[in-house]
Coordinates of C-alpha atoms in Angstrom, one line a residue:
M1 CA 109.8 -37.6 -12.6
P2 CA 111.8 -37.3 -15.9
P3 CA 115.5 -36.5 -15.8
L4 CA 116.5 -32.9 -16.1
T5 CA 117.4 -33.3 -19.8
H6 CA 113.7 -33.9 -20.5
W7 CA 112.5 -30.6 -19.2
R8 CA 111.5 -28.2 -22.0
I9 CA 113.6 -25.1 -22.5
P10 CA 111.4 -22.0 -22.4
H11 CA 112.2 -19.2 -24.9
H12 CA 113.0 -17.0 -22.0
A13 CA 113.9 -17.7 -18.3
P14 CA 114.5 -14.7 -16.1
V15 CA 117.7 -14.8 -14.0
P16 CA 116.6 -16.3 -10.6
G17 CA 118.0 -15.4 -7.2
R18 CA 118.5 -12.7 -4.7
A19 CA 119.3 -9.9 -7.1
T20 CA 115.7 -9.8 -8.2
L21 CA 113.7 -11.4 -5.4
G22 CA 115.6 -10.1 -2.4
P23 CA 114.7 -6.4 -2.8
Y24 CA 111.2 -7.3 -3.8
L25 CA 110.6 -9.5 -0.7
R26 CA 112.1 -6.9 1.7
A27 CA 109.8 -4.3 0.3
A28 CA 106.7 -6.5 0.2
L29 CA 107.3 -7.6 3.9
H30 CA 108.2 -3.9 4.9
L31 CA 111.6 -4.9 6.1
P32 CA 114.4 -2.2 6.5
R33 CA 116.4 -1.7 3.3
R34 CA 119.1 0.6 2.1
P35 CA 117.7 3.3 -0.1
R36 CA 119.0 3.2 -3.7
T37 CA 118.4 5.4 -6.7
L38 CA 118.7 4.8 -10.4
D39 CA 121.5 7.4 -10.4
D40 CA 123.4 5.1 -8.0
A41 CA 122.6 2.0 -10.1
F42 CA 123.7 3.6 -13.5
R43 CA 126.7 5.5 -12.3
G44 CA 129.3 5.4 -15.1
R45 CA 127.0 4.0 -17.7
L46 CA 124.8 6.8 -19.0
A47 CA 127.0 9.9 -18.3
D48 CA 125.0 13.1 -17.8
R49 CA 121.5 11.7 -18.4
T50 CA 118.7 12.6 -16.1
L51 CA 117.1 9.3 -15.0
T52 CA 113.5 8.9 -14.0
G53 CA 111.8 5.7 -13.0
T54 CA 108.5 4.9 -14.8
P55 CA 105.9 2.1 -14.4
T56 CA 107.0 0.5 -17.7
G57 CA 109.2 1.2 -20.7
R58 CA 106.1 2.5 -22.7
H59 CA 105.4 5.0 -19.9
A60 CA 108.9 6.4 -20.5
L61 CA 108.2 7.0 -24.2
W62 CA 104.8 8.6 -23.2
Q63 CA 106.5 10.8 -20.7
Y64 CA 109.1 11.9 -23.3
L65 CA 106.4 12.7 -25.8
Q66 CA 104.6 14.9 -23.4
T67 CA 107.8 16.7 -22.4
V68 CA 109.1 17.7 -25.8
P69 CA 107.3 20.3 -28.1
L70 CA 105.9 18.0 -30.7
E71 CA 102.6 19.1 -32.4
P72 CA 99.7 17.0 -33.7
G73 CA 100.5 15.9 -37.3
D74 CA 104.3 16.0 -36.8
E75 CA 106.0 13.0 -38.3
V76 CA 108.1 10.5 -36.4
L77 CA 110.4 8.2 -38.4
V78 CA 110.2 4.7 -36.8
A79 CA 111.5 1.3 -37.7
A80 CA 108.8 -0.8 -39.5
Y81 CA 109.8 -4.0 -37.7
N82 CA 108.8 -3.2 -34.2
Y83 CA 106.6 -3.7 -31.2
W84 CA 103.2 -2.4 -32.2
V85 CA 102.6 -0.7 -28.9
V86 CA 105.5 1.7 -29.5
V87 CA 103.9 2.9 -32.8
Q88 CA 100.4 3.1 -31.2
L89 CA 101.7 5.5 -28.6
L90 CA 102.8 7.8 -31.3
V91 CA 99.4 7.7 -33.0
Q92 CA 97.6 8.3 -29.7
R93 CA 99.7 11.4 -29.1
G94 CA 98.5 12.7 -32.5
L95 CA 101.8 12.1 -34.3
R96 CA 102.1 10.5 -37.7
P97 CA 104.4 7.4 -37.9
V98 CA 106.6 7.2 -41.0
F99 CA 107.8 3.6 -41.3
V100 CA 111.5 3.1 -42.2
D101 CA 112.7 -0.2 -43.4
V102 CA 115.2 -2.3 -41.5
D103 CA 118.4 -4.0 -42.3
P104 CA 117.6 -7.8 -42.3
Q105 CA 121.0 -8.5 -40.9
T106 CA 120.7 -6.3 -37.8
L107 CA 116.9 -5.9 -37.5
C108 CA 117.6 -2.2 -36.9
M109 CA 116.7 0.9 -38.9
D110 CA 118.2 1.1 -42.4
L111 CA 120.1 4.4 -42.8
D112 CA 119.6 4.7 -46.6
D113 CA 115.8 4.2 -46.2
L114 CA 115.8 6.7 -43.4
A115 CA 117.3 9.4 -45.7
R116 CA 114.6 8.6 -48.3
K117 CA 111.7 8.9 -45.8
V118 CA 112.5 12.3 -44.3
G119 CA 110.0 15.0 -45.3
P120 CA 109.1 18.6 -44.5
R121 CA 106.9 17.5 -41.5
S122 CA 109.6 15.2 -40.0
R123 CA 110.4 16.1 -36.5
M124 CA 111.9 13.0 -34.7
V125 CA 113.6 9.7 -35.2
L126 CA 112.6 6.8 -32.8
L127 CA 115.5 4.4 -33.1
T128 CA 115.1 0.8 -31.8
H129 CA 117.9 -1.5 -30.8
M130 CA 115.9 -4.6 -31.7
F131 CA 116.9 -7.8 -30.0
G132 CA 119.7 -5.8 -28.2
H133 CA 121.5 -5.4 -31.5
P134 CA 123.2 -2.0 -31.7
A135 CA 121.5 0.3 -34.1
P136 CA 123.7 2.9 -36.0
S137 CA 123.0 5.5 -33.2
A138 CA 126.1 7.6 -33.9
D139 CA 125.3 7.9 -37.6
V140 CA 121.7 8.6 -36.9
E141 CA 122.6 11.2 -34.3
T142 CA 124.7 13.1 -36.9
F143 CA 121.9 12.7 -39.5
C144 CA 119.4 14.2 -37.0
A145 CA 121.6 17.0 -36.0
D146 CA 122.2 18.0 -39.6
R147 CA 118.4 18.2 -40.2
G148 CA 117.1 19.6 -36.9
L149 CA 115.4 16.3 -35.9
R150 CA 115.0 14.9 -32.4
L151 CA 116.5 11.5 -31.7
F152 CA 115.0 9.1 -29.1
E153 CA 116.4 5.6 -28.5
D154 CA 114.2 2.6 -27.7
C155 CA 116.5 0.6 -25.4
A156 CA 113.9 -1.9 -24.1
H157 CA 116.2 -4.7 -25.3
A158 CA 119.5 -2.9 -25.1
L159 CA 120.8 -2.6 -21.6
G160 CA 124.5 -3.4 -21.9
T161 CA 124.5 -2.9 -25.7
E162 CA 127.4 -0.8 -27.0
V163 CA 127.5 1.3 -30.1
Q164 CA 130.8 1.9 -31.9
T165 CA 131.7 5.6 -32.4
E166 CA 134.8 7.4 -33.8
T167 CA 136.1 7.7 -30.2
G168 CA 135.2 4.2 -29.1
P169 CA 132.2 2.2 -27.7
Q170 CA 129.3 4.2 -26.2
S171 CA 126.4 2.8 -24.2
A172 CA 123.1 2.5 -26.1
G173 CA 120.7 5.1 -24.6
S174 CA 123.3 7.9 -24.4
F175 CA 122.7 9.4 -27.8
G176 CA 120.3 12.2 -28.9
D177 CA 117.6 13.6 -26.6
G178 CA 116.9 10.5 -24.5
A179 CA 116.0 6.9 -24.3
L180 CA 113.6 4.4 -22.7
F181 CA 114.6 1.3 -20.8
S182 CA 112.5 -1.6 -19.6
F183 CA 113.0 -3.8 -16.5
G184 CA 110.2 -6.3 -17.1
V185 CA 110.2 -10.0 -16.6
Y186 CA 111.1 -10.7 -20.3
K187 CA 114.1 -8.3 -20.2
N188 CA 117.8 -9.1 -19.4
V189 CA 117.5 -7.0 -16.2
N190 CA 114.3 -8.0 -14.4
A191 CA 113.0 -5.7 -11.6
L192 CA 109.5 -7.3 -11.8
G193 CA 108.4 -4.4 -13.9
G194 CA 109.3 -0.8 -14.1
G195 CA 111.0 1.2 -16.8
M196 CA 113.3 4.3 -17.0
L197 CA 113.4 7.5 -19.0
A198 CA 116.9 8.8 -19.6
L199 CA 117.0 12.4 -20.8
A200 CA 119.8 14.7 -22.1
P201 CA 120.3 17.9 -20.1
S202 CA 119.2 20.0 -23.1
V203 CA 115.6 18.5 -22.8
G204 CA 115.0 19.7 -19.3
P205 CA 113.0 18.0 -16.6
P206 CA 110.3 15.5 -17.7
V207 CA 106.6 16.4 -17.3
P208 CA 105.3 14.2 -14.5
L209 CA 103.1 11.2 -15.3
P210 CA 99.7 10.8 -13.7
T211 CA 100.1 9.4 -10.2
N212 CA 99.3 5.8 -9.5
T213 CA 99.6 4.7 -5.9
G214 CA 99.0 1.0 -6.5
G215 CA 100.5 -1.6 -4.2
F216 CA 102.5 -4.7 -5.0
A217 CA 99.8 -6.8 -6.7
E218 CA 101.5 -6.5 -10.2
Q219 CA 104.9 -7.3 -8.7
H220 CA 103.5 -10.4 -6.9
T221 CA 102.2 -11.7 -10.3
R222 CA 105.5 -10.9 -12.0
A223 CA 107.5 -12.6 -9.2
A224 CA 105.4 -15.7 -9.7
L225 CA 105.8 -15.5 -13.4
S226 CA 109.6 -15.2 -13.0
L227 CA 109.6 -18.5 -11.1
M228 CA 107.2 -20.2 -13.5
L229 CA 109.3 -19.4 -16.6
Q230 CA 112.1 -21.6 -15.3
P231 CA 112.5 -25.0 -17.2
V232 CA 110.9 -27.3 -14.6
P233 CA 107.8 -25.3 -13.7
W234 CA 107.5 -24.2 -17.3
T235 CA 107.3 -27.9 -18.4
V236 CA 105.1 -29.1 -15.6
A237 CA 102.6 -26.3 -15.1
L238 CA 102.9 -23.1 -17.1
Q239 CA 103.2 -24.4 -20.7
P240 CA 100.3 -26.9 -20.3
L241 CA 98.2 -24.1 -18.9
L242 CA 99.0 -21.7 -21.8
R243 CA 98.1 -24.5 -24.3
R244 CA 94.7 -24.8 -22.8
V245 CA 94.2 -21.1 -22.5
P246 CA 95.8 -19.4 -25.5
K247 CA 94.5 -15.9 -24.5
L248 CA 96.5 -16.1 -21.3
E249 CA 99.8 -16.3 -23.3
D250 CA 98.9 -13.2 -25.2
A251 CA 98.0 -11.4 -21.9
L252 CA 101.5 -12.3 -20.5
D253 CA 103.4 -11.4 -23.6
A254 CA 101.1 -9.4 -25.9
T255 CA 102.6 -9.5 -29.5
T256 CA 99.4 -9.5 -31.5
P257 CA 97.6 -6.1 -31.7
P258 CA 93.9 -6.0 -31.0
T259 CA 91.6 -4.1 -33.4
T260 CA 91.5 -1.2 -31.0
W261 CA 93.7 -0.3 -28.1
A262 CA 94.5 2.9 -26.0
F263 CA 97.3 3.5 -23.6
D264 CA 96.3 4.6 -20.1
P265 CA 99.3 6.2 -18.3
A266 CA 97.6 5.8 -14.9
S267 CA 96.7 2.2 -15.3
R268 CA 99.9 0.6 -14.0
A269 CA 101.7 0.4 -10.6
P270 CA 104.4 3.0 -10.1
F271 CA 108.1 2.5 -10.1
H272 CA 108.7 1.2 -6.6
P273 CA 111.9 2.1 -4.7
F274 CA 112.9 -1.6 -4.5
M275 CA 113.2 -1.7 -8.3
A276 CA 116.2 0.6 -8.2
E277 CA 118.0 -1.8 -5.8
A278 CA 117.1 -4.8 -8.0
V279 CA 118.4 -3.0 -11.1
A280 CA 121.6 -2.0 -9.2
R281 CA 122.3 -5.6 -8.2
Q282 CA 121.7 -7.0 -11.6
L283 CA 123.8 -4.3 -13.3
R284 CA 126.8 -5.6 -11.3
Q285 CA 126.2 -9.0 -13.0
L286 CA 125.3 -7.6 -16.4
D287 CA 128.7 -7.8 -18.1
A288 CA 129.3 -11.4 -17.0
H289 CA 125.7 -12.4 -18.1
T290 CA 126.2 -10.6 -21.4
Q291 CA 129.4 -12.6 -22.1
I292 CA 127.5 -15.9 -21.4
R293 CA 124.6 -14.9 -23.7
R294 CA 127.1 -14.0 -26.4
S295 CA 128.9 -17.3 -26.1
I296 CA 125.6 -19.1 -26.5
T297 CA 124.8 -17.0 -29.6
Q298 CA 128.2 -17.8 -31.1
A299 CA 127.8 -21.6 -30.4
V300 CA 124.4 -21.6 -32.1
Y301 CA 125.7 -19.6 -35.0
D302 CA 128.6 -22.0 -35.4
A303 CA 126.1 -24.9 -35.4
T304 CA 124.2 -23.4 -38.4
D305 CA 127.3 -23.6 -40.6
G306 CA 126.4 -25.9 -43.5
V307 CA 122.8 -26.6 -42.3
L308 CA 120.3 -25.8 -45.0
G309 CA 117.4 -23.5 -44.1
I310 CA 119.0 -21.7 -41.2
R311 CA 121.6 -19.0 -40.9
P312 CA 122.9 -16.4 -38.4
L313 CA 122.2 -12.7 -38.2
R314 CA 124.9 -10.1 -37.9
P315 CA 124.2 -8.3 -34.7
D316 CA 127.5 -6.6 -34.2
I317 CA 127.7 -4.5 -37.4
H318 CA 127.3 -1.2 -35.5
G319 CA 128.9 -2.2 -32.1
R320 CA 128.5 -5.0 -29.6
S321 CA 125.2 -6.7 -28.9
N322 CA 124.2 -7.6 -25.4
G323 CA 122.9 -10.9 -26.6
S324 CA 119.6 -10.4 -24.8
Y325 CA 117.6 -12.0 -27.7
L326 CA 119.0 -14.8 -29.9
G327 CA 117.7 -14.5 -33.4
V328 CA 118.3 -16.7 -36.5
W329 CA 117.1 -16.5 -40.1
V330 CA 115.1 -19.6 -41.2
D331 CA 113.6 -20.5 -44.5
D332 CA 110.3 -22.0 -43.2
M333 CA 109.2 -20.6 -39.8
D334 CA 106.6 -23.2 -39.0
R335 CA 108.9 -26.1 -39.9
W336 CA 111.7 -24.9 -37.7
V337 CA 109.4 -24.1 -34.8
D338 CA 108.2 -27.7 -35.0
T339 CA 111.8 -29.0 -35.3
F340 CA 112.9 -27.2 -32.1
A341 CA 109.7 -28.3 -30.3
R342 CA 110.4 -31.9 -31.0
R343 CA 113.7 -31.5 -29.2
G344 CA 112.0 -29.7 -26.2
V345 CA 113.1 -26.2 -27.3
E346 CA 110.6 -23.4 -27.3
A347 CA 111.3 -21.1 -30.2
K348 CA 109.4 -17.9 -30.5
P349 CA 108.0 -17.0 -34.0
R350 CA 106.8 -13.6 -35.1
Q351 CA 107.5 -12.0 -31.7
F352 CA 107.6 -8.6 -33.4
L353 CA 105.8 -7.5 -36.5
D354 CA 106.1 -5.5 -39.7
C355 CA 104.0 -2.6 -38.3
S356 CA 104.0 -0.9 -41.7
Q357 CA 101.3 -3.4 -42.8
L358 CA 99.1 -3.4 -39.7
P359 CA 95.5 -2.2 -40.3
L360 CA 95.8 -0.5 -36.9
F361 CA 97.9 2.3 -38.5
G362 CA 95.5 3.1 -41.3
D363 CA 96.9 5.4 -44.0
A364 CA 100.4 5.4 -42.5
R365 CA 100.9 1.9 -43.9
R366 CA 103.5 1.4 -46.6
R367 CA 105.6 -1.4 -48.0
C368 CA 108.9 -2.1 -46.3
S369 CA 110.3 -5.2 -47.9
G370 CA 113.1 -5.8 -45.3
A371 CA 110.7 -5.7 -42.4
A372 CA 108.2 -8.0 -44.2
A373 CA 111.0 -10.5 -44.7
V374 CA 112.2 -10.3 -41.1
E375 CA 108.7 -11.0 -39.8
R376 CA 108.4 -14.1 -42.0
H377 CA 111.9 -15.5 -41.4
V378 CA 113.5 -14.4 -38.1
L379 CA 113.0 -16.8 -35.2
R380 CA 113.9 -16.2 -31.6
L381 CA 115.7 -19.0 -29.8
P382 CA 116.3 -19.5 -26.0
S383 CA 119.3 -17.8 -24.5
F384 CA 119.8 -17.1 -20.8
P385 CA 122.8 -17.0 -18.5
H386 CA 121.7 -20.0 -16.3
M387 CA 121.1 -22.2 -19.3
G388 CA 122.9 -25.4 -18.5
A389 CA 125.3 -27.3 -20.7
S390 CA 122.8 -30.0 -21.6
A391 CA 120.2 -27.5 -22.6
R392 CA 122.7 -25.7 -24.8
Q393 CA 123.7 -29.0 -26.4
R394 CA 120.0 -29.9 -27.1
L395 CA 119.6 -26.5 -28.8
I396 CA 122.6 -27.1 -31.0
D397 CA 121.6 -30.7 -31.7
A398 CA 118.2 -29.5 -32.9
I399 CA 120.0 -27.4 -35.6
R400 CA 122.5 -30.0 -36.6
H401 CA 120.0 -32.9 -36.9
A402 CA 117.1 -30.9 -38.4

């Protein structure tokens, strides 16, 4: 058996332990448990928002879209560098996406381009905190209020992210009409699935989603995946399997859009009560975990100083990033992926795409140079709170000795 320093470092490893698996096991084994709600879990974080558990983060967006009075043909301004599923949900609801370019330093929506893209049919801005970097939510909120536009935040990466305002820091997800959150295996708070819709009081109660009374089969799979994404099982079992069955990797972490795809809101297991307990436990650890992630980011960014072909992003321009995803700008994506792989570090290329160029979105396509450059040059590196000192050093050495 090789020493621990030889295990490969996965691009993501969910935080292991009782905070996630304890509530899940008690629910799966039908053991007594203390009831917990999302309101309990988020007390003090999202102020007056109405919180509703959903099967996934995308379900939260779907529920919002069926709650507010948007009409077919209405335009939604959305960041071009994005997860394609988010844009497809807009299209499926009969809305027209208008792609807004992004700031290559933050990966979030560019305010100047947003102003250029507003038109007479514009009704809403969908603002994504990409990689957990704070988007300019306060400025966009003012922009939307002045023009009578709705504002909805995509906080799938942004739990714990803070946006700077004139009165001080404010939690991402507390601006505009509402926000979506995600508690999947690949997020910084992992409840083995589930999502959340956070709505402002002015929106009113959400329209209910179709009922799905599914059991724990999905959660059993995600519990196993959470364990398999740790460095030892990743090296020994999961990564070799994914190399032999490439389609399996896309099924686990679908980043490449198919030629056709439709969202079925009744196709996933519901938000189980145990998920609120798992979220509550992890929120108590979130600030400490965020500080660790940010320290890893800073160490990596310091290591890039003077190294040709790689440089840091600027995630904190509009507030304080939660460090959930660690991104760097590289000159040659394939070369750097190979450089890290030779050191046993799994870097994730092109995890998100310039959706403004995808054939899936037909005549909505338009050129967004910033998003195109980000897709070609931004690489995601591993960063997780239980990443040991030797793994951190290996990551830094891969940069310094490239």
